[in-house]
Short mmCIF file of C-alpha atoms in Angstrom, two decimals:
data_model
loop_
_atom_site.label_atom_id
_atom_site.label_comp_id
_atom_site.label_asym_id
_atom_site.label_seq_id
_atom_site.Cartn_x
_atom_site.Cartn_y
_atom_site.Cartn_z
CA MET A 21 39.35 39.45 -4.44
CA LYS A 22 39.98 36.38 -6.72
CA ILE A 23 36.77 33.22 -5.93
CA PRO A 24 38.66 30.19 -4.73
CA ASN A 25 37.91 27.23 -7.52
CA PRO A 26 35.52 25.37 -5.73
CA ASP A 27 36.57 22.33 -7.27
CA PHE A 28 40.50 23.25 -5.97
CA ALA A 29 40.76 19.82 -3.65
CA THR A 30 39.53 17.76 -6.57
CA ASN A 31 41.02 19.11 -9.31
CA GLN A 32 44.68 18.88 -7.24
CA LEU A 33 44.09 15.30 -6.12
CA ILE A 34 43.68 14.50 -9.45
CA ALA A 35 46.58 16.15 -10.84
CA PHE A 36 48.75 14.78 -8.24
CA GLY A 37 47.69 10.95 -8.44
CA PRO A 38 47.83 8.40 -6.34
CA SER A 39 51.08 9.58 -3.76
CA GLY A 40 49.68 13.28 -3.82
CA ARG A 41 45.89 12.31 -3.11
CA ARG A 42 47.57 10.62 -0.23
CA GLN A 43 49.59 13.62 0.82
CA MET A 44 46.73 15.74 0.41
CA LEU A 45 44.47 13.51 2.49
CA LYS A 46 47.01 13.69 5.15
CA ARG A 47 47.03 17.56 5.17
CA LEU A 48 43.74 17.61 5.63
CA GLY A 49 43.51 15.26 8.34
CA LEU A 50 41.81 12.71 6.04
CA GLY A 51 44.51 9.95 5.99
CA ALA A 52 43.79 6.20 6.63
CA LEU A 53 42.89 6.88 10.24
CA GLY A 54 40.44 9.96 9.32
CA LEU A 55 38.57 7.93 6.87
CA THR A 56 38.05 5.75 9.19
CA GLY A 57 36.95 7.80 12.35
CA LEU A 58 34.20 9.89 9.75
CA ASN A 59 33.21 5.91 9.06
CA LEU A 60 32.39 5.09 12.63
CA LEU A 61 31.28 8.45 13.45
CA ALA A 62 28.70 8.11 10.18
CA SER A 63 27.86 4.67 11.24
CA ARG A 64 27.26 5.65 15.19
CA ALA A 65 25.07 8.48 14.04
CA GLN A 66 23.01 6.07 11.44
CA ALA A 67 23.02 3.31 14.82
CA GLN A 68 21.65 5.89 17.00
CA THR A 69 19.03 7.11 14.31
CA GLN A 70 17.80 3.36 13.68
CA THR A 71 17.31 3.27 17.62
CA ASN A 72 15.35 6.02 17.85
CA ALA A 73 13.46 5.47 15.04
CA THR A 74 12.38 1.87 16.26
CA ASN A 75 11.73 3.45 19.67
CA GLN A 76 8.84 5.51 18.18
CA ASP A 77 8.01 2.37 16.00
CA VAL A 78 7.71 0.21 18.83
CA ALA A 79 5.54 2.19 20.39
CA VAL A 80 2.87 2.96 17.79
CA LEU A 81 3.26 -0.98 17.74
CA GLN A 82 2.41 -1.54 21.20
CA PHE A 83 -0.25 0.86 21.26
CA ALA A 84 -1.84 -0.67 18.13
CA LEU A 85 -1.46 -4.56 20.34
CA ASN A 86 -3.97 -2.55 22.70
CA LEU A 87 -6.27 -1.82 20.48
CA GLU A 88 -6.11 -4.87 18.44
CA TYR A 89 -6.62 -6.95 22.16
CA LEU A 90 -9.98 -4.61 22.39
CA GLU A 91 -11.56 -5.56 19.21
CA ALA A 92 -10.67 -8.63 19.04
CA GLU A 93 -12.05 -9.67 22.47
CA TYR A 94 -15.43 -8.02 21.34
CA TYR A 95 -15.74 -10.20 17.99
CA THR A 96 -14.64 -13.25 19.39
CA TYR A 97 -16.99 -13.32 21.89
CA ALA A 98 -19.77 -12.26 20.41
CA VAL A 99 -19.32 -14.79 17.15
CA THR A 100 -18.11 -18.01 19.88
CA GLY A 101 -19.10 -17.10 23.33
CA HIS A 102 -15.05 -17.07 24.29
CA GLY A 103 -12.26 -15.18 24.19
CA ILE A 104 -9.53 -14.97 21.92
CA GLU A 105 -7.03 -16.97 25.04
CA GLN A 106 -9.33 -20.20 23.53
CA GLU A 107 -8.94 -19.80 19.89
CA GLY A 108 -4.94 -19.99 20.64
CA VAL A 109 -4.34 -16.52 20.95
CA ASP A 110 -1.32 -15.81 23.01
CA VAL A 111 -2.25 -12.80 25.16
CA PHE A 112 1.33 -12.38 27.79
CA GLY A 113 4.05 -10.30 27.88
CA SER A 114 5.40 -6.90 29.51
CA GLY A 115 3.35 -4.53 31.72
CA ASN A 116 0.23 -5.38 33.72
CA PRO A 117 -1.82 -8.22 32.18
CA GLY A 118 -5.17 -8.69 32.88
CA PRO A 119 -8.71 -10.34 31.97
CA THR A 120 -11.31 -9.84 29.77
CA LYS A 121 -14.87 -8.78 31.72
CA VAL A 122 -17.63 -9.62 29.52
CA LYS A 123 -21.15 -9.62 30.07
CA ASP A 124 -23.10 -13.21 30.68
CA ASN A 125 -24.22 -15.18 27.71
CA PRO A 126 -22.09 -13.15 25.07
CA LYS A 127 -22.50 -14.92 21.79
CA VAL A 128 -25.41 -12.61 20.15
CA PRO A 129 -28.23 -14.66 19.06
CA PHE A 130 -27.77 -13.53 15.54
CA ALA A 131 -31.04 -13.74 13.52
CA ASP A 132 -29.45 -12.76 10.76
CA PRO A 133 -26.77 -15.42 9.29
CA ASP A 134 -25.26 -12.52 6.96
CA VAL A 135 -24.58 -10.71 9.79
CA GLU A 136 -23.02 -13.67 11.63
CA LEU A 137 -21.26 -14.16 8.70
CA TYR A 138 -19.57 -10.52 8.77
CA ALA A 139 -19.05 -10.53 12.24
CA GLY A 140 -17.16 -14.46 11.72
CA GLU A 141 -14.70 -12.96 9.37
CA ILE A 142 -13.76 -10.08 11.20
CA ALA A 143 -13.12 -11.73 14.51
CA LEU A 144 -10.81 -13.88 12.68
CA ASP A 145 -8.77 -10.51 11.05
CA GLU A 146 -8.24 -9.30 14.69
CA ARG A 147 -7.52 -12.02 16.34
CA ARG A 148 -5.11 -12.47 13.31
CA HIS A 149 -4.14 -8.73 13.64
CA VAL A 150 -3.23 -9.37 17.34
CA THR A 151 -0.95 -12.36 16.10
CA TYR A 152 0.24 -10.35 13.86
CA LEU A 153 1.64 -7.37 15.77
CA ARG A 154 2.84 -9.95 18.78
CA THR A 155 5.02 -11.37 16.23
CA ALA A 156 6.33 -8.00 14.32
CA LEU A 157 7.59 -6.81 17.66
CA GLN A 158 9.11 -10.13 18.76
CA SER A 159 11.13 -9.87 15.00
CA LEU A 160 12.58 -6.61 16.52
CA GLY A 161 13.80 -8.16 19.81
CA ILE A 162 10.44 -6.66 21.72
CA THR A 163 8.26 -8.32 24.61
CA PRO A 164 4.76 -7.23 23.37
CA VAL A 165 2.24 -5.71 25.81
CA ALA A 166 0.15 -8.26 27.52
CA ARG A 167 -3.58 -7.61 26.85
CA PRO A 168 -4.68 -5.81 29.96
CA GLU A 169 -7.94 -5.92 31.59
CA ILE A 170 -10.64 -5.26 29.29
CA ASN A 171 -14.05 -4.16 30.49
CA LEU A 172 -16.81 -5.66 28.15
CA ARG A 173 -19.11 -5.47 30.78
CA THR A 174 -20.60 -2.39 32.78
CA SER A 175 -18.32 -0.31 30.54
CA TRP A 176 -21.53 -0.19 27.55
CA ASN A 177 -23.60 0.82 30.34
CA GLN A 178 -21.49 3.98 30.70
CA LEU A 179 -21.27 4.71 26.67
CA ALA A 180 -24.72 3.92 26.32
CA ARG A 181 -26.55 6.61 29.00
CA ALA A 182 -23.53 9.15 28.00
CA ALA A 183 -24.29 8.97 24.36
CA GLY A 184 -27.95 9.07 25.21
CA LEU A 185 -28.73 6.02 23.62
CA VAL A 186 -30.67 4.41 27.11
CA PRO A 187 -31.69 6.71 30.16
CA ALA A 188 -29.49 8.03 32.77
CA ASP A 189 -30.05 4.38 35.10
CA GLY A 190 -30.37 2.13 31.81
CA PHE A 191 -28.54 -0.57 30.79
CA PHE A 192 -26.75 -2.04 27.02
CA ASN A 193 -26.04 -5.06 26.05
CA PRO A 194 -23.87 -5.09 22.12
CA PHE A 195 -24.50 -8.76 22.79
CA ALA A 196 -28.28 -8.76 22.62
CA ASN A 197 -28.78 -8.93 19.38
CA ASP A 198 -27.96 -8.02 15.44
CA VAL A 199 -28.19 -4.29 15.98
CA ASN A 200 -27.20 -3.95 19.29
CA PHE A 201 -23.46 -5.95 18.15
CA LEU A 202 -23.70 -4.09 14.78
CA LEU A 203 -23.76 -0.79 17.33
CA GLY A 204 -20.80 -2.00 19.68
CA ALA A 205 -18.90 -2.80 16.44
CA PHE A 206 -19.39 0.70 15.34
CA VAL A 207 -17.93 1.98 18.39
CA PHE A 208 -14.61 0.55 17.48
CA GLU A 209 -14.14 0.35 14.24
CA ASP A 210 -14.30 4.20 13.09
CA VAL A 211 -11.55 4.87 15.88
CA GLY A 212 -9.06 2.20 14.37
CA VAL A 213 -9.12 3.24 11.16
CA THR A 214 -8.67 7.09 12.48
CA ALA A 215 -6.06 5.57 15.13
CA TYR A 216 -3.81 3.99 12.36
CA HIS A 217 -3.79 7.13 10.01
CA GLY A 218 -3.11 9.55 13.10
CA ALA A 219 -0.40 7.03 13.82
CA ALA A 220 1.22 6.84 10.14
CA PRO A 221 3.29 9.95 10.23
CA LEU A 222 5.21 8.85 13.22
CA LEU A 223 6.54 5.70 11.73
CA THR A 224 9.83 6.03 10.41
CA ASN A 225 10.66 2.12 9.39
CA LYS A 226 8.97 1.78 5.63
CA ASN A 227 8.13 -1.98 6.74
CA VAL A 228 6.34 -0.90 9.72
CA LEU A 229 4.88 1.79 7.98
CA SER A 230 3.72 -1.02 4.99
CA ALA A 231 2.27 -3.26 7.68
CA ALA A 232 0.63 -0.53 9.35
CA ALA A 233 -0.91 0.64 6.12
CA GLY A 234 -1.89 -2.51 5.27
CA VAL A 235 -4.08 -3.09 8.67
CA LEU A 236 -5.29 -0.02 8.07
CA ALA A 237 -7.01 -0.80 5.12
CA VAL A 238 -8.73 -3.81 6.69
CA GLU A 239 -9.89 -1.90 9.46
CA ALA A 240 -11.22 0.46 6.52
CA TYR A 241 -13.07 -2.55 5.12
CA HIS A 242 -14.66 -3.52 8.63
CA ALA A 243 -15.72 -0.41 9.02
CA ALA A 244 -17.56 0.05 5.48
CA ILE A 245 -19.20 -3.11 6.46
CA ILE A 246 -20.51 -1.74 9.85
CA ARG A 247 -21.45 1.57 8.72
CA THR A 248 -23.16 0.43 5.58
CA THR A 249 -25.19 -2.50 7.39
CA LEU A 250 -25.99 -0.12 9.86
CA PHE A 251 -27.97 2.15 7.54
CA GLU A 252 -29.87 -0.51 5.88
CA GLU A 253 -31.21 -1.01 9.26
CA GLY A 254 -33.38 2.19 9.09
CA HIS A 255 -33.82 5.48 10.57
CA ALA A 256 -33.93 4.74 14.40
CA VAL A 257 -30.59 2.56 13.97
CA ILE A 258 -29.28 5.93 11.76
CA GLU A 259 -30.19 7.73 14.76
CA ALA A 260 -28.44 5.79 17.40
CA VAL A 261 -25.18 5.65 15.60
CA LYS A 262 -25.56 9.44 15.21
CA LYS A 263 -25.49 9.61 19.14
CA ILE A 264 -22.40 7.53 19.09
CA SER A 265 -20.93 9.60 17.04
CA ASP A 266 -21.64 12.55 19.00
CA LEU A 267 -20.16 11.23 21.80
CA ARG A 268 -17.03 10.25 20.31
CA ASP A 269 -16.77 13.94 18.81
CA ALA A 270 -17.14 15.56 22.28
CA LEU A 271 -14.71 13.24 24.03
CA ASP A 272 -11.90 13.80 21.06
CA GLY A 273 -11.64 17.34 21.42
CA PRO A 274 -12.96 20.64 19.94
CA SER A 275 -12.94 19.49 16.01
CA ASP A 276 -15.61 18.42 14.54
CA ASP A 277 -14.64 15.35 12.57
CA ASP A 278 -16.62 12.56 13.65
CA GLN A 279 -19.48 11.82 11.13
CA GLY A 280 -22.58 9.33 11.28
CA ILE A 281 -23.43 7.12 8.35
CA SER A 282 -26.32 9.97 7.02
CA ARG A 283 -25.45 13.31 5.81
CA ARG A 284 -29.16 14.68 5.25
CA GLY A 285 -32.61 12.77 5.27
CA ASP A 286 -32.04 9.40 3.30
CA LEU A 287 -28.58 10.69 1.64
CA SER A 288 -26.04 7.96 3.09
CA ASN A 289 -22.41 8.99 4.15
CA LEU A 290 -20.91 5.15 4.45
CA VAL A 291 -17.23 6.67 3.71
CA PRO A 292 -16.74 9.22 6.80
CA SER A 293 -14.07 11.33 4.61
CA ASP A 294 -13.20 15.37 4.01
CA ASN A 295 -13.90 17.69 1.41
CA ASN A 296 -10.74 15.72 -0.63
CA GLY A 297 -12.34 12.33 -0.01
CA ILE A 298 -9.74 11.88 2.53
CA ALA A 299 -10.40 9.63 6.28
CA PHE A 300 -9.03 11.76 9.50
CA ALA A 301 -6.58 10.98 11.85
CA ARG A 302 -6.49 11.22 15.38
CA THR A 303 -3.81 11.33 17.94
CA VAL A 304 -2.89 8.85 20.78
CA ARG A 305 -4.90 11.26 23.03
CA GLN A 306 -7.80 11.45 21.02
CA VAL A 307 -7.94 7.90 20.60
CA LEU A 308 -7.71 7.19 24.61
CA ASN A 309 -9.82 9.90 25.20
CA ILE A 310 -12.95 8.04 23.18
CA LEU A 311 -11.95 4.48 24.73
CA TYR A 312 -11.30 5.98 28.79
CA PHE A 313 -14.43 7.61 28.16
CA ALA A 314 -13.18 11.05 29.61
CA PRO A 315 -11.06 13.26 28.10
CA ASP A 316 -7.02 13.70 29.93
CA VAL A 317 -7.47 10.79 31.90
CA ALA A 318 -5.29 7.25 32.25
CA GLN A 319 -7.77 4.82 32.92
CA GLY A 320 -11.48 3.78 32.45
CA GLY A 321 -13.81 2.90 30.26
CA PHE A 322 -12.82 -0.25 28.51
CA PHE A 323 -9.12 0.23 29.45
CA PRO A 324 -10.20 -0.12 33.67
CA ASP A 325 -6.67 0.30 34.69
CA GLY A 326 -5.40 1.78 31.30
CA ILE A 327 -3.61 0.06 28.20
CA ASN A 328 -0.48 -1.22 28.72
CA PRO A 329 2.12 1.13 26.90
CA GLY A 330 5.59 -0.19 25.13
#
């Protein structure tokens, strides 16, 4: 049996000339109306794909905005004694808005001027992240989520007790001194890096992906500053960091990914990476397990009423 020429249609169209091509298209049902119909279907399919992609990208950006509210509030209170609203940052939007509850006298009495400088720089970055994400969402025609209620008051005692930093009835104030502030910052920064890494495969819009990668890079710089400064504090602080790392590891699931700042003895582990030198990633659920202080719950920890979903 003779195999048909796969180029038959093309050959015939060329051979027939303009008039012949029109007749062939009519026979194939691909005349002007047919081609228009195909183009319309293709446009609709593309639009639907873009809509789905946008919805997914928006959900990621909204989730990230919740985390940035938390980080921005922590650092801004530590440096200035007041919240991000007093710095001109908008916190209103969709969902359930809430206040930030913080310990009394939250401005850290920094003893080391370098640590104070680091804190001020990071605070500014985090406020800019909030504004940047809100602007990005608005550019897509989306209302940013409002800042949910944030607990920077009693949550620290719960976290510190669970980690073994203080006795079962003890208290922990991250605003009391330089080291406590750095330990509080350690809780956030590694989680932020792994959250953005985990979100990367979910993003479909290249511009959104590029923006998220830029934020991830800054969060990684922050984490490096915090981890290095804590390592320089010596053995007791390194052990305290390990307890926080172990708690995060216990909360985020069965994997053993989280890493402290020391490998063995006095060897540093300032970059928490795998055998390929790659930072690990966390899913949304793993991140929430840490921030809610319990697995598979809908609220708690730093977010008493949960985050505001996008």
